[in-house]
PDB file of C-alpha atoms in Angstrom:
ATOM      1  CA  MET A   1      82.600 144.602 132.727  1.00 77.00           C
ATOM      2  CA  SER A   2      79.811 144.679 130.157  1.00 85.00           C
ATOM      3  CA  ASN A   3      77.596 147.725 129.655  1.00 91.00           C
ATOM      4  CA  GLU A   4      74.104 146.319 130.169  1.00 89.00           C
ATOM      5  CA  ARG A   5      72.573 149.791 130.224  1.00 91.00           C
ATOM      6  CA  LEU A   6      73.683 150.363 126.649  1.00 93.00           C
ATOM      7  CA  ARG A   7      72.416 146.921 125.640  1.00 91.00           C
ATOM      8  CA  SER A   8      69.024 147.628 127.271  1.00 91.00           C
ATOM      9  CA  ALA A   9      68.754 151.060 125.631  1.00 91.00           C
ATOM     10  CA  LEU A  10      69.353 149.485 122.232  1.00 93.00           C
ATOM     11  CA  LEU A  11      66.666 146.872 122.843  1.00 92.00           C
ATOM     12  CA  ALA A  12      64.221 149.527 124.069  1.00 90.00           C
ATOM     13  CA  GLN A  13      64.555 151.358 120.748  1.00 91.00           C
ATOM     14  CA  GLY A  14      64.362 148.133 118.719  1.00 92.00           C
ATOM     15  CA  MET A  15      67.870 148.720 117.365  1.00 93.00           C
ATOM     16  CA  THR A  16      70.765 146.382 116.684  1.00 94.00           C
ATOM     17  CA  VAL A  17      74.486 146.931 117.071  1.00 94.00           C
ATOM     18  CA  GLN A  18      74.658 147.248 113.292  1.00 94.00           C
ATOM     19  CA  ASN A  19      71.914 149.917 113.279  1.00 93.00           C
ATOM     20  CA  LEU A  20      73.722 151.993 115.887  1.00 94.00           C
ATOM     21  CA  ALA A  21      77.098 151.631 114.207  1.00 93.00           C
ATOM     22  CA  GLU A  22      75.738 152.768 110.852  1.00 93.00           C
ATOM     23  CA  SER A  23      73.856 155.697 112.381  1.00 91.00           C
ATOM     24  CA  ILE A  24      76.866 157.162 114.190  1.00 90.00           C
ATOM     25  CA  GLU A  25      79.388 155.998 111.548  1.00 89.00           C
ATOM     26  CA  VAL A  26      81.586 153.658 113.558  1.00 92.00           C
ATOM     27  CA  ASN A  27      82.611 150.020 113.085  1.00 94.00           C
ATOM     28  CA  PRO A  28      80.080 147.501 114.493  1.00 93.00           C
ATOM     29  CA  LYS A  29      82.927 145.772 116.321  1.00 94.00           C
ATOM     30  CA  THR A  30      83.609 149.034 118.139  1.00 94.00           C
ATOM     31  CA  VAL A  31      80.007 149.138 119.369  1.00 94.00           C
ATOM     32  CA  GLU A  32      80.291 145.495 120.415  1.00 94.00           C
ATOM     33  CA  ARG A  33      83.296 146.389 122.592  1.00 93.00           C
ATOM     34  CA  TRP A  34      81.325 149.213 124.200  1.00 93.00           C
ATOM     35  CA  ILE A  35      78.739 146.627 125.241  1.00 93.00           C
ATOM     36  CA  THR A  36      80.699 143.441 125.940  1.00 92.00           C
ATOM     37  CA  GLN A  37      83.908 144.982 127.320  1.00 91.00           C
ATOM     38  CA  GLY A  38      82.515 148.190 128.791  1.00 88.00           C
ATOM     39  CA  LYS A  39      84.793 150.356 126.660  1.00 89.00           C
ATOM     40  CA  VAL A  40      84.006 154.071 126.916  1.00 89.00           C
ATOM     41  CA  PRO A  41      83.589 155.771 123.508  1.00 90.00           C
ATOM     42  CA  TYR A  42      84.947 159.125 122.452  1.00 86.00           C
ATOM     43  CA  ARG A  43      82.859 161.985 123.795  1.00 82.00           C
ATOM     44  CA  ARG A  44      81.305 162.765 120.405  1.00 83.00           C
ATOM     45  CA  HIS A  45      80.174 159.149 120.076  1.00 89.00           C
ATOM     46  CA  GLN A  46      78.743 159.159 123.596  1.00 89.00           C
ATOM     47  CA  TYR A  47      76.473 162.082 122.811  1.00 85.00           C
ATOM     48  CA  ALA A  48      75.542 160.829 119.358  1.00 88.00           C
ATOM     49  CA  THR A  49      74.573 157.458 120.854  1.00 92.00           C
ATOM     50  CA  ALA A  50      72.622 158.984 123.757  1.00 89.00           C
ATOM     51  CA  SER A  51      70.718 161.257 121.388  1.00 87.00           C
ATOM     52  CA  LEU A  52      69.879 158.388 119.043  1.00 89.00           C
ATOM     53  CA  LEU A  53      68.702 156.156 121.903  1.00 91.00           C
ATOM     54  CA  LYS A  54      66.778 159.028 123.538  1.00 87.00           C
ATOM     55  CA  VAL A  55      68.454 158.756 126.927  1.00 87.00           C
ATOM     56  CA  ASP A  56      70.776 160.953 128.956  1.00 82.00           C
ATOM     57  CA  VAL A  57      74.456 160.272 128.278  1.00 83.00           C
ATOM     58  CA  THR A  58      75.109 159.626 131.977  1.00 80.00           C
ATOM     59  CA  THR A  59      72.596 156.768 131.845  1.00 83.00           C
ATOM     60  CA  LEU A  60      74.921 154.912 129.489  1.00 89.00           C
ATOM     61  CA  TRP A  61      78.355 155.910 130.814  1.00 85.00           C
ATOM     62  CA  ASP A  62      79.106 156.766 134.441  1.00 73.00           C
ATOM     63  CA  ASP A  63      81.870 159.210 133.681  1.00 60.00           C
ATOM     64  CA  SER A  64      82.373 162.280 135.871  1.00 53.00           C
ATOM     65  CA  ARG A  65      83.622 164.234 132.857  1.00 53.00           C
ATOM     66  CA  ALA A  66      80.457 163.258 131.016  1.00 53.00           C
ATOM     67  CA  VAL A  67      78.376 164.396 133.985  1.00 51.00           C
ATOM     68  CA  ASP A  68      80.035 167.810 133.968  1.00 56.00           C
ATOM     69  CA  THR A  69      79.562 168.152 130.232  1.00 58.00           C
ATOM     70  CA  ALA A  70      75.934 166.988 130.407  1.00 58.00           C
ATOM     71  CA  VAL A  71      75.252 169.636 133.042  1.00 65.00           C
ATOM     72  CA  ASP A  72      76.816 172.273 130.821  1.00 67.00           C
ATOM     73  CA  LEU A  73      74.759 171.086 127.847  1.00 68.00           C
ATOM     74  CA  SER A  74      71.551 171.194 129.874  1.00 68.00           C
ATOM     75  CA  LYS A  75      72.350 174.749 130.928  1.00 77.00           C
ATOM     76  CA  ALA A  76      73.005 175.598 127.300  1.00 83.00           C
ATOM     77  CA  GLU A  77      69.467 174.441 126.443  1.00 89.00           C
ATOM     78  CA  ILE A  78      68.120 177.436 128.393  1.00 90.00           C
ATOM     79  CA  VAL A  79      67.774 180.287 125.922  1.00 91.00           C
ATOM     80  CA  THR A  80      66.495 182.712 128.551  1.00 94.00           C
ATOM     81  CA  ILE A  81      64.370 182.905 131.708  1.00 95.00           C
ATOM     82  CA  TYR A  82      61.513 185.352 132.250  1.00 96.00           C
ATOM     83  CA  PRO A  83      60.743 186.090 135.928  1.00 96.00           C
ATOM     84  CA  HIS A  84      56.991 186.272 135.164  1.00 95.00           C
ATOM     85  CA  ARG A  85      54.879 185.023 132.255  1.00 94.00           C
ATOM     86  CA  HIS A  86      53.487 188.479 131.585  1.00 92.00           C
ATOM     87  CA  MET A  87      57.064 189.587 130.766  1.00 94.00           C
ATOM     88  CA  VAL A  88      57.318 187.146 127.827  1.00 94.00           C
ATOM     89  CA  PRO A  89      57.064 189.138 124.564  1.00 92.00           C
ATOM     90  CA  ASN A  90      53.500 188.865 123.264  1.00 86.00           C
ATOM     91  CA  THR A  91      54.663 187.619 119.880  1.00 89.00           C
ATOM     92  CA  LEU A  92      57.008 184.900 121.173  1.00 93.00           C
ATOM     93  CA  TRP A  93      54.238 182.362 121.757  1.00 91.00           C
ATOM     94  CA  ARG A  94      53.123 182.533 118.140  1.00 90.00           C
ATOM     95  CA  ASP A  95      56.670 182.910 116.829  1.00 93.00           C
ATOM     96  CA  ILE A  96      57.875 179.575 118.184  1.00 95.00           C
ATOM     97  CA  TYR A  97      54.783 177.824 116.805  1.00 96.00           C
ATOM     98  CA  GLU A  98      55.281 179.491 113.424  1.00 95.00           C
ATOM     99  CA  ARG A  99      58.685 177.794 113.302  1.00 95.00           C
ATOM    100  CA  ALA A 100      57.146 174.341 113.883  1.00 96.00           C
ATOM    101  CA  GLU A 101      57.451 171.846 111.047  1.00 94.00           C
ATOM    102  CA  SER A 102      56.596 168.502 112.650  1.00 96.00           C
ATOM    103  CA  ARG A 103      54.867 169.039 116.000  1.00 97.00           C
ATOM    104  CA  ILE A 104      52.971 171.538 118.115  1.00 98.00           C
ATOM    105  CA  ASP A 105      52.026 170.637 121.694  1.00 98.00           C
ATOM    106  CA  VAL A 106      50.176 172.595 124.373  1.00 98.00           C
ATOM    107  CA  LEU A 107      49.864 171.084 127.881  1.00 98.00           C
ATOM    108  CA  VAL A 108      47.959 173.359 130.278  1.00 97.00           C
ATOM    109  CA  TYR A 109      44.978 173.499 132.589  1.00 97.00           C
ATOM    110  CA  SER A 110      43.082 176.166 130.640  1.00 95.00           C
ATOM    111  CA  GLY A 111      45.568 178.318 128.695  1.00 95.00           C
ATOM    112  CA  LEU A 112      42.610 180.665 128.333  1.00 95.00           C
ATOM    113  CA  TRP A 113      44.649 183.593 127.030  1.00 93.00           C
ATOM    114  CA  LEU A 114      45.994 181.453 124.178  1.00 94.00           C
ATOM    115  CA  SER A 115      42.530 180.140 123.253  1.00 96.00           C
ATOM    116  CA  GLU A 116      41.345 183.760 122.954  1.00 96.00           C
ATOM    117  CA  ASP A 117      43.961 184.623 120.313  1.00 94.00           C
ATOM    118  CA  PRO A 118      42.386 184.403 116.811  1.00 95.00           C
ATOM    119  CA  LEU A 119      45.833 184.516 115.203  1.00 95.00           C
ATOM    120  CA  PHE A 120      46.768 181.386 117.142  1.00 96.00           C
ATOM    121  CA  HIS A 121      43.645 179.661 115.788  1.00 96.00           C
ATOM    122  CA  GLU A 122      44.624 180.560 112.223  1.00 96.00           C
ATOM    123  CA  LEU A 123      48.160 179.341 112.853  1.00 96.00           C
ATOM    124  CA  LEU A 124      46.856 175.945 114.028  1.00 97.00           C
ATOM    125  CA  LYS A 125      44.715 175.614 110.911  1.00 96.00           C
ATOM    126  CA  ARG A 126      47.632 176.348 108.624  1.00 95.00           C
ATOM    127  CA  LYS A 127      50.015 174.054 110.446  1.00 96.00           C
ATOM    128  CA  VAL A 128      47.733 171.027 110.548  1.00 95.00           C
ATOM    129  CA  GLN A 129      47.023 171.435 106.831  1.00 93.00           C
ATOM    130  CA  GLY A 130      50.786 171.401 106.299  1.00 89.00           C
ATOM    131  CA  ARG A 131      51.036 167.998 108.052  1.00 89.00           C
ATOM    132  CA  THR A 132      52.267 169.347 111.375  1.00 96.00           C
ATOM    133  CA  GLN A 133      50.998 167.287 114.306  1.00 97.00           C
ATOM    134  CA  VAL A 134      48.963 169.520 116.626  1.00 98.00           C
ATOM    135  CA  ARG A 135      47.938 168.402 120.131  1.00 98.00           C
ATOM    136  CA  ILE A 136      46.112 170.564 122.671  1.00 98.00           C
ATOM    137  CA  LEU A 137      45.843 169.142 126.202  1.00 98.00           C
ATOM    138  CA  LEU A 138      43.538 170.916 128.656  1.00 98.00           C
ATOM    139  CA  GLY A 139      42.586 169.950 132.194  1.00 97.00           C
ATOM    140  CA  ASP A 140      39.482 167.837 132.764  1.00 96.00           C
ATOM    141  CA  PRO A 141      37.135 170.453 134.270  1.00 95.00           C
ATOM    142  CA  GLY A 142      35.565 167.906 136.628  1.00 93.00           C
ATOM    143  CA  CYS A 143      38.748 166.391 138.075  1.00 96.00           C
ATOM    144  CA  ASP A 144      40.260 166.913 141.512  1.00 95.00           C
ATOM    145  CA  ALA A 145      43.534 168.327 140.154  1.00 95.00           C
ATOM    146  CA  VAL A 146      41.697 171.162 138.388  1.00 95.00           C
ATOM    147  CA  ARG A 147      39.660 171.923 141.487  1.00 94.00           C
ATOM    148  CA  GLN A 148      42.786 172.013 143.651  1.00 94.00           C
ATOM    149  CA  ARG A 149      44.701 174.211 141.206  1.00 93.00           C
ATOM    150  CA  GLY A 150      41.911 176.782 141.407  1.00 91.00           C
ATOM    151  CA  ILE A 151      42.171 176.751 145.190  1.00 91.00           C
ATOM    152  CA  ASP A 152      45.964 177.035 145.052  1.00 88.00           C
ATOM    153  CA  GLU A 153      45.694 180.106 142.815  1.00 86.00           C
ATOM    154  CA  GLY A 154      43.248 181.715 145.251  1.00 84.00           C
ATOM    155  CA  HIS A 155      40.034 181.189 143.301  1.00 84.00           C
ATOM    156  CA  ARG A 156      37.600 178.379 142.487  1.00 83.00           C
ATOM    157  CA  ILE A 157      36.929 179.033 138.810  1.00 91.00           C
ATOM    158  CA  MET A 158      39.542 176.922 137.042  1.00 94.00           C
ATOM    159  CA  ASP A 159      36.863 174.564 135.712  1.00 94.00           C
ATOM    160  CA  GLY A 160      34.992 177.551 134.270  1.00 94.00           C
ATOM    161  CA  LYS A 161      38.155 178.853 132.610  1.00 95.00           C
ATOM    162  CA  ILE A 162      38.686 175.469 130.960  1.00 96.00           C
ATOM    163  CA  ARG A 163      35.113 175.363 129.680  1.00 96.00           C
ATOM    164  CA  ASN A 164      35.562 178.883 128.347  1.00 96.00           C
ATOM    165  CA  ALA A 165      38.697 177.756 126.498  1.00 97.00           C
ATOM    166  CA  LEU A 166      36.790 174.773 125.068  1.00 96.00           C
ATOM    167  CA  VAL A 167      34.069 177.111 123.815  1.00 96.00           C
ATOM    168  CA  ASN A 168      36.753 179.220 122.142  1.00 96.00           C
ATOM    169  CA  TYR A 169      38.247 176.147 120.472  1.00 97.00           C
ATOM    170  CA  ARG A 170      34.903 174.552 119.537  1.00 95.00           C
ATOM    171  CA  PRO A 171      34.868 175.951 115.958  1.00 94.00           C
ATOM    172  CA  LEU A 172      38.067 173.963 115.336  1.00 95.00           C
ATOM    173  CA  PHE A 173      36.597 170.652 116.518  1.00 92.00           C
ATOM    174  CA  ALA A 174      34.445 170.129 113.416  1.00 86.00           C
ATOM    175  CA  SER A 175      36.308 172.219 110.851  1.00 93.00           C
ATOM    176  CA  HIS A 176      39.765 170.778 111.576  1.00 94.00           C
ATOM    177  CA  PRO A 177      39.433 167.337 113.180  1.00 94.00           C
ATOM    178  CA  ASP A 178      43.154 166.697 112.639  1.00 95.00           C
ATOM    179  CA  ILE A 179      43.852 169.117 115.482  1.00 96.00           C
ATOM    180  CA  GLY A 180      44.003 166.860 118.531  1.00 96.00           C
ATOM    181  CA  PHE A 181      42.139 167.956 121.652  1.00 97.00           C
ATOM    182  CA  ARG A 182      42.195 165.887 124.849  1.00 97.00           C
ATOM    183  CA  LEU A 183      41.505 166.396 128.554  1.00 98.00           C
ATOM    184  CA  HIS A 184      43.902 165.238 131.265  1.00 97.00           C
ATOM    185  CA  ASP A 185      43.332 164.773 134.997  1.00 96.00           C
ATOM    186  CA  GLY A 186      46.953 165.055 136.120  1.00 94.00           C
ATOM    187  CA  THR A 187      48.568 167.495 138.524  1.00 95.00           C
ATOM    188  CA  LEU A 188      50.637 169.906 136.446  1.00 95.00           C
ATOM    189  CA  TYR A 189      53.809 171.407 137.830  1.00 94.00           C
ATOM    190  CA  ASN A 190      54.377 173.334 134.611  1.00 96.00           C
ATOM    191  CA  SER A 191      52.404 174.453 131.588  1.00 97.00           C
ATOM    192  CA  LEU A 192      54.304 173.358 128.482  1.00 98.00           C
ATOM    193  CA  PHE A 193      54.286 174.851 124.990  1.00 98.00           C
ATOM    194  CA  ARG A 194      56.367 172.797 122.543  1.00 97.00           C
ATOM    195  CA  SER A 195      57.285 173.531 118.934  1.00 97.00           C
ATOM    196  CA  ASP A 196      59.605 170.861 117.497  1.00 96.00           C
ATOM    197  CA  ASP A 197      62.869 171.299 119.465  1.00 93.00           C
ATOM    198  CA  GLU A 198      61.821 174.553 121.119  1.00 96.00           C
ATOM    199  CA  MET A 199      59.693 174.956 124.242  1.00 97.00           C
ATOM    200  CA  LEU A 200      58.312 177.499 126.702  1.00 98.00           C
ATOM    201  CA  VAL A 201      57.966 176.131 130.242  1.00 98.00           C
ATOM    202  CA  ASN A 202      55.633 178.149 132.466  1.00 97.00           C
ATOM    203  CA  THR A 203      56.314 176.932 135.998  1.00 96.00           C
ATOM    204  CA  HIS A 204      53.504 176.654 138.556  1.00 93.00           C
ATOM    205  CA  VAL A 205      54.058 178.299 141.936  1.00 91.00           C
ATOM    206  CA  TYR A 206      51.785 177.695 144.913  1.00 89.00           C
ATOM    207  CA  GLY A 207      49.563 180.646 145.759  1.00 87.00           C
ATOM    208  CA  ILE A 208      49.909 182.680 142.550  1.00 88.00           C
ATOM    209  CA  GLY A 209      48.487 182.516 139.047  1.00 87.00           C
ATOM    210  CA  ALA A 210      50.621 181.121 136.231  1.00 89.00           C
ATOM    211  CA  TYR A 211      50.885 184.590 134.655  1.00 90.00           C
ATOM    212  CA  MET A 212      53.037 185.650 137.631  1.00 93.00           C
ATOM    213  CA  ALA A 213      55.276 182.536 137.586  1.00 95.00           C
ATOM    214  CA  PRO A 214      58.605 182.185 135.748  1.00 97.00           C
ATOM    215  CA  VAL A 215      58.925 180.971 132.158  1.00 97.00           C
ATOM    216  CA  LEU A 216      61.920 179.092 130.731  1.00 96.00           C
ATOM    217  CA  HIS A 217      62.613 179.312 127.005  1.00 96.00           C
ATOM    218  CA  LEU A 218      64.352 176.056 126.026  1.00 95.00           C
ATOM    219  CA  ARG A 219      65.953 174.809 122.842  1.00 92.00           C
ATOM    220  CA  ARG A 220      66.879 171.115 122.613  1.00 88.00           C
ATOM    221  CA  LEU A 221      70.524 170.073 122.266  1.00 81.00           C
ATOM    222  CA  PRO A 222      71.693 166.460 121.788  1.00 74.00           C
ATOM    223  CA  GLY A 223      72.837 165.106 125.152  1.00 70.00           C
ATOM    224  CA  GLY A 224      71.393 168.021 127.106  1.00 75.00           C
ATOM    225  CA  GLY A 225      68.529 166.219 128.814  1.00 79.00           C
ATOM    226  CA  LEU A 226      66.622 169.219 130.210  1.00 87.00           C
ATOM    227  CA  PHE A 227      64.369 169.675 127.168  1.00 91.00           C
ATOM    228  CA  ASP A 228      63.636 165.958 126.932  1.00 89.00           C
ATOM    229  CA  THR A 229      62.638 165.799 130.611  1.00 89.00           C
ATOM    230  CA  TYR A 230      59.757 168.167 129.936  1.00 93.00           C
ATOM    231  CA  ALA A 231      58.958 166.681 126.524  1.00 93.00           C
ATOM    232  CA  ASN A 232      58.511 163.236 128.055  1.00 92.00           C
ATOM    233  CA  SER A 233      55.837 164.536 130.431  1.00 93.00           C
ATOM    234  CA  ILE A 234      53.809 165.753 127.433  1.00 95.00           C
ATOM    235  CA  GLU A 235      53.862 162.244 125.983  1.00 94.00           C
ATOM    236  CA  GLN A 236      52.751 160.703 129.274  1.00 93.00           C
ATOM    237  CA  ALA A 237      49.926 163.212 129.692  1.00 95.00           C
ATOM    238  CA  TRP A 238      48.695 162.689 126.119  1.00 96.00           C
ATOM    239  CA  GLY A 239      48.736 158.924 126.505  1.00 94.00           C
ATOM    240  CA  SER A 240      46.464 158.949 129.549  1.00 95.00           C
ATOM    241  CA  ALA A 241      44.153 161.792 128.447  1.00 97.00           C
ATOM    242  CA  ARG A 242      40.608 161.375 127.065  1.00 96.00           C
ATOM    243  CA  PRO A 243      38.635 162.966 124.202  1.00 95.00           C
ATOM    244  CA  VAL A 244      36.526 166.090 124.730  1.00 95.00           C
ATOM    245  CA  GLU A 245      32.783 165.508 125.136  1.00 92.00           C
ATOM    246  CA  ASP A 246      29.847 167.912 124.932  1.00 88.00           C
ATOM    247  CA  HIS A 247      29.236 167.926 128.690  1.00 88.00           C
ATOM    248  CA  ASP A 248      32.813 169.134 129.263  1.00 90.00           C
ATOM    249  CA  ILE A 249      31.866 172.383 127.542  1.00 87.00           C
ATOM    250  CA  THR A 250      28.370 172.871 128.937  1.00 83.00           C
ATOM    251  CA  GLY A 251      28.964 171.486 132.414  1.00 78.00           C
ATOM    252  CA  ALA A 252      25.648 169.672 132.189  1.00 70.00           C
TER     253      ALA A 252
END
């Protein structure tokens, strides 16, 4: 039986059998057999292929041993868990962003505490000048999701917190236009802070502020899948978000 999932994953990435074979250092005929005859590769080739095609290994090969290993790898992506955000070491937020070389992402509603940190501002300036991609995604202060999140946390000031964060970031808008700022109107189930293959995931819990909710410290591993699940939501949010306008800050 042919492996159409592998064939589709190759097409989705614009790759050929030859491309894949060269990348993971196997014979192209071997890759052909994986597709046309449904042959199952060695475990190391399964994970190398899944990582290259940016899919979970179990998407390509329905192998119970692979499932067990993928679960173990996903668990291994969890560096540690903090029961509450306020228990995260104060320096960790900046430390993971200091390690960034290619990308920095922030996906939050307001992230007010981060916008108030002048050292974080200086870090963003340095990183974007060093060709690191920087993207800051805040909630659209006028959208329903922001209004509801304020209610869920027991207050009605989330829109004000976002505008406050925008005021804090405003000096960066003109001085460093390469720092990307956008507003999203989605319902967030987590606030995400990504630095290359490292991420802090601040979960959202109904009825309490994010500072009281758990935080997962993740580090991406090929074939793990947990990190990429969260990373993909950043891409979706960025793609549908809009630029910041003056009225978003003033509320006028």
